[in-house]
Amino acid sequence: MNRQETRPSGRSARQTLAAALLLAAYVAITALPVLLAWGQGFPARPWPDELSSALAMTSLMVLAVEFALSGRFRGASSPVGIDAVMRMHQLIARPALVYLLVHPMMYTLPLAVQPWDDTRAATLALTPAATVTGMAAWVLMALLVPAAIFRDRIPYRYETWRLAHALGAAALMALAIHHALDAGRYSGAAPLGWMWWLAAALCALALVHVWVLRPWAMSRKPYLVTRLERIAPRTWTLALRAEGHPGCAFRAGQFAWIKAGSAWRFGDHPFSIASAPAQRPEIEFLIKEAGDFTGSLPDSVPPGSRVFLDAPYGHFTLEGRDGEGIMLIAGGVGFAPVLSLLRELAARGERRPVILVFGNRIAEQIVFERELRDIAAKIDLRTHFVLGEPPAGWTGISGQLDPDTLRPLLPARPEGWLYFVCGPTPMIDAVEHALDRAGVPLAQIVAERFRYDSGSPGRRERRMLAAFAAVAAANLAVALAFALRS
Ligand SMILES: Cc1cc2nc3c(=O)[nH]c(=O)nc-3n(C[C@H](O)[C@H](O)[C@H](O)COP(=O)(O)OP(=O)(O)OC[C@H]3O[C@@H](n4cnc5c(N)ncnc54)[C@H](O)[C@@H]3O)c2cc1C
């Protein structure tokens, strides 16, 4: 990497600022309905009724933001990473669920229509249609969020859950917005009513973007499967060639969502790109069998077939980061983006020292050994293989990628280096813990989790939870201030 091109802590400062701005924008957007309702100047009702309305309005706005976050919009995800965005998506759904569930139970006013009560200060006026949409939205919300939280325990395919989640969320938004416009004391009046119409239009646009515009764009840039090869137990390389276009312009370490067969079908899968940008229009992936799609690659992506990519995504990249040296720590198929980085470093003629620690269970899972030797001939690369179940006569390191194994492999001045970590979540947690203990600042560690639902108690997760607690507290404070305003 050309050191002149990089700024030492510029990227981490930018990331922190971007995260703070995104959180501030989130608080402002989700507080907006309550603030608009406040500005309408209606006489206050008993505080439980006002709190109930405020929580429902906040919850509906949170749902609209959830919709936007799930649309894979690069502007929202690239500054902080898609895993952080998806973790926030999971976390903020929980208070929204509670707000919506308690909403109908908190009202104290009677359900009656009294013509003289034109500001609805003494009654709740519900039409039959608003009753039905409100109840349906309540039930859907009660199903959707727990089904997502306990997804792994539900005996359905991941794709079935994802389709049900997407359709359920779209139906929930439509039902809840109808209910708000028809039954809401505040939402039924301007300017809040206009804001809900705008939110509905933006959600509809997001749907058109995800279901029509993006597949259409993908369909115009097909890729041909040129090679599918099993290179280790349950591990494959998939090579593609861009057909009639130069291929997507990605940075080493990024990932792509892959759709097999048709760009219009539902269901795609994220895979890290294992090749370097210089290898375009050829693009390579390293895939481990994990379930339905990855377990039947010869059927779903046979050589000669077409696939479609939504790419590039991810921030597991070298650009804008600096360090005295680079340590790459990979577990299993987490080697895929690390291989991309190594290939890129070799292509750039990297001058700084590079250490690779590659952990696997058994020796047969060590892949690309020859290429690693070729790369070591070009750059200052030291490679350590770690095996959980080493064969007899193994001369490498034995054990798990945990703090004890890692400590002797760290550079002499670990805090000045840059670290890229990818692999199973427990491995990433252990490595982050080890680096933490070695005094490495969090900003020097770039980790990629192949599963979003980390929930692990590392420093990053604690930061996510703190950010989430701050925005949830801000939402609640605004709702309470509104309820107690008189
Ligand atoms: C950013 C990123 C990069 C990845 N890179 C690679 C890679 O380079 N090589 C590789 O082998 N795997 C990678 N994965 C994991 C890969 O996407 C899943 O293993 C794959 O989608 C599983 O699909 P399946 O149909 O075979 O299994 P399924 O039967 O669909 O699922 C198997 C398990 O994987 C989980 N899962 C499936 N899809 C996803 C998803 N989109 N997000 C989170 N969890 C999911 C399911 O909950 C289930 O527990 C990556 C994941 C992410 C998020």
PDB file of C-alpha atoms and ligand atoms in Angstrom, residues 82 151-152 157-159 162 255 257 268-273 285-295 333 336-337 448-453, ligand 1:
ATOM      1  CA  ILE A  82     -23.395  -3.773   6.861  1.00  0.00           C
ATOM      2  CA  ARG A 151     -35.148 -17.856  13.479  1.00  0.00           C
ATOM      3  CA  ASP A 152     -32.635 -20.656  14.056  1.00  0.00           C
ATOM      4  CA  ARG A 157     -35.501 -22.993   5.356  1.00  0.00           C
ATOM      5  CA  TYR A 158     -33.645 -19.691   5.698  1.00  0.00           C
ATOM      6  CA  GLU A 159     -35.084 -18.522   2.332  1.00  0.00           C
ATOM      7  CA  ARG A 162     -36.570 -14.368   4.600  1.00  0.00           C
ATOM      8  CA  PHE A 255     -18.428  -9.245  -0.739  1.00  0.00           C
ATOM      9  CA  TRP A 257     -24.782 -11.151  -3.038  1.00  0.00           C
ATOM     10  CA  ASP A 268     -29.566 -14.426  -2.770  1.00  0.00           C
ATOM     11  CA  HIS A 269     -26.530 -15.266  -0.643  1.00  0.00           C
ATOM     12  CA  PRO A 270     -23.610 -13.137   0.485  1.00  0.00           C
ATOM     13  CA  PHE A 271     -20.098 -14.392  -0.298  1.00  0.00           C
ATOM     14  CA  SER A 272     -16.767 -12.660   0.092  1.00  0.00           C
ATOM     15  CA  ILE A 273     -14.848 -12.162  -3.119  1.00  0.00           C
ATOM     16  CA  PHE A 285     -15.317 -17.174  -4.411  1.00  0.00           C
ATOM     17  CA  LEU A 286     -14.448 -19.703  -1.720  1.00  0.00           C
ATOM     18  CA  ILE A 287     -17.598 -21.396  -0.443  1.00  0.00           C
ATOM     19  CA  LYS A 288     -18.188 -23.774   2.454  1.00  0.00           C
ATOM     20  CA  GLU A 289     -21.218 -26.052   2.497  1.00  0.00           C
ATOM     21  CA  ALA A 290     -23.583 -24.756   5.199  1.00  0.00           C
ATOM     22  CA  GLY A 291     -27.135 -25.416   4.029  1.00  0.00           C
ATOM     23  CA  ASP A 292     -29.470 -25.686   1.050  1.00  0.00           C
ATOM     24  CA  PHE A 293     -27.713 -23.430  -1.462  1.00  0.00           C
ATOM     25  CA  THR A 294     -24.103 -24.065  -0.517  1.00  0.00           C
ATOM     26  CA  GLY A 295     -24.819 -27.785  -0.089  1.00  0.00           C
ATOM     27  CA  VAL A 333     -13.820 -20.207   5.077  1.00  0.00           C
ATOM     28  CA  ALA A 336     -11.960 -15.986   1.496  1.00  0.00           C
ATOM     29  CA  PRO A 337     -11.706 -12.196   2.016  1.00  0.00           C
ATOM     30  CA  GLU A 448     -16.066  -9.495   9.221  1.00  0.00           C
ATOM     31  CA  ARG A 449     -18.759 -11.777  10.616  1.00  0.00           C
ATOM     32  CA  PHE A 450     -20.472 -14.165   8.221  1.00  0.00           C
ATOM     33  CA  ARG A 451     -23.501 -14.169  10.495  1.00  0.00           C
ATOM     34  CA  TYR A 452     -25.048 -10.880  11.534  1.00  0.00           C
ATOM     35  CA  ASP A 453     -26.563 -12.103  14.773  1.00  0.00           C
TER      36      ASP A 453
HETATM   37  C1  LIG B   1     -20.770 -10.671   4.569  1.00  0.00           C
HETATM   38  C2  LIG B   1     -20.799 -12.178   4.425  1.00  0.00           C
HETATM   39  C3  LIG B   1     -19.830 -12.817   3.686  1.00  0.00           C
HETATM   40  C4  LIG B   1     -19.858 -14.195   3.565  1.00  0.00           C
HETATM   41  N1  LIG B   1     -18.859 -14.803   2.851  1.00  0.00           N
HETATM   42  C5  LIG B   1     -18.847 -16.139   2.742  1.00  0.00           C
HETATM   43  C6  LIG B   1     -17.805 -16.792   2.003  1.00  0.00           C
HETATM   44  O1  LIG B   1     -16.919 -16.167   1.437  1.00  0.00           O
HETATM   45  N2  LIG B   1     -17.853 -18.149   1.920  1.00  0.00           N
HETATM   46  C7  LIG B   1     -18.835 -18.881   2.538  1.00  0.00           C
HETATM   47  O2  LIG B   1     -18.816 -20.102   2.427  1.00  0.00           O
HETATM   48  N3  LIG B   1     -19.832 -18.283   3.245  1.00  0.00           N
HETATM   49  C8  LIG B   1     -19.865 -16.939   3.350  1.00  0.00           C
HETATM   50  N4  LIG B   1     -20.880 -16.336   4.043  1.00  0.00           N
HETATM   51  C9  LIG B   1     -21.939 -17.181   4.646  1.00  0.00           C
HETATM   52  C10 LIG B   1     -22.920 -17.585   3.556  1.00  0.00           C
HETATM   53  O3  LIG B   1     -23.617 -16.451   3.091  1.00  0.00           O
HETATM   54  C11 LIG B   1     -23.953 -18.589   4.101  1.00  0.00           C
HETATM   55  O4  LIG B   1     -23.247 -19.720   4.550  1.00  0.00           O
HETATM   56  C12 LIG B   1     -24.872 -19.022   3.007  1.00  0.00           C
HETATM   57  O5  LIG B   1     -25.676 -17.942   2.597  1.00  0.00           O
HETATM   58  C13 LIG B   1     -25.733 -20.148   3.507  1.00  0.00           C
HETATM   59  O6  LIG B   1     -26.711 -20.439   2.531  1.00  0.00           O
HETATM   60  P1  LIG B   1     -27.363 -21.898   2.409  1.00  0.00           P
HETATM   61  O7  LIG B   1     -28.605 -21.811   1.575  1.00  0.00           O
HETATM   62  O8  LIG B   1     -26.365 -22.868   1.956  1.00  0.00           O
HETATM   63  O9  LIG B   1     -27.694 -22.251   3.869  1.00  0.00           O
HETATM   64  P2  LIG B   1     -29.058 -22.012   4.630  1.00  0.00           P
HETATM   65  O10 LIG B   1     -29.766 -23.315   4.739  1.00  0.00           O
HETATM   66  O11 LIG B   1     -29.809 -20.912   3.987  1.00  0.00           O
HETATM   67  O12 LIG B   1     -28.501 -21.536   6.005  1.00  0.00           O
HETATM   68  C14 LIG B   1     -27.480 -22.192   6.720  1.00  0.00           C
HETATM   69  C15 LIG B   1     -27.190 -21.332   7.934  1.00  0.00           C
HETATM   70  O13 LIG B   1     -26.647 -20.067   7.485  1.00  0.00           O
HETATM   71  C16 LIG B   1     -27.475 -18.992   7.932  1.00  0.00           C
HETATM   72  N5  LIG B   1     -27.588 -18.040   6.809  1.00  0.00           N
HETATM   73  C17 LIG B   1     -27.960 -18.308   5.558  1.00  0.00           C
HETATM   74  N6  LIG B   1     -27.929 -17.222   4.791  1.00  0.00           N
HETATM   75  C18 LIG B   1     -27.541 -16.217   5.580  1.00  0.00           C
HETATM   76  C19 LIG B   1     -27.360 -14.833   5.383  1.00  0.00           C
HETATM   77  N7  LIG B   1     -27.592 -14.248   4.213  1.00  0.00           N
HETATM   78  N8  LIG B   1     -26.962 -14.099   6.430  1.00  0.00           N
HETATM   79  C20 LIG B   1     -26.765 -14.660   7.619  1.00  0.00           C
HETATM   80  N9  LIG B   1     -26.941 -15.970   7.883  1.00  0.00           N
HETATM   81  C21 LIG B   1     -27.324 -16.748   6.876  1.00  0.00           C
HETATM   82  C22 LIG B   1     -28.815 -19.595   8.303  1.00  0.00           C
HETATM   83  O14 LIG B   1     -29.390 -18.938   9.394  1.00  0.00           O
HETATM   84  C23 LIG B   1     -28.461 -21.007   8.704  1.00  0.00           C
HETATM   85  O15 LIG B   1     -28.138 -21.074  10.062  1.00  0.00           O
HETATM   86  C24 LIG B   1     -20.873 -14.964   4.170  1.00  0.00           C
HETATM   87  C25 LIG B   1     -21.870 -14.312   4.892  1.00  0.00           C
HETATM   88  C26 LIG B   1     -21.838 -12.941   5.025  1.00  0.00           C
HETATM   89  C27 LIG B   1     -22.915 -12.260   5.812  1.00  0.00           C
END
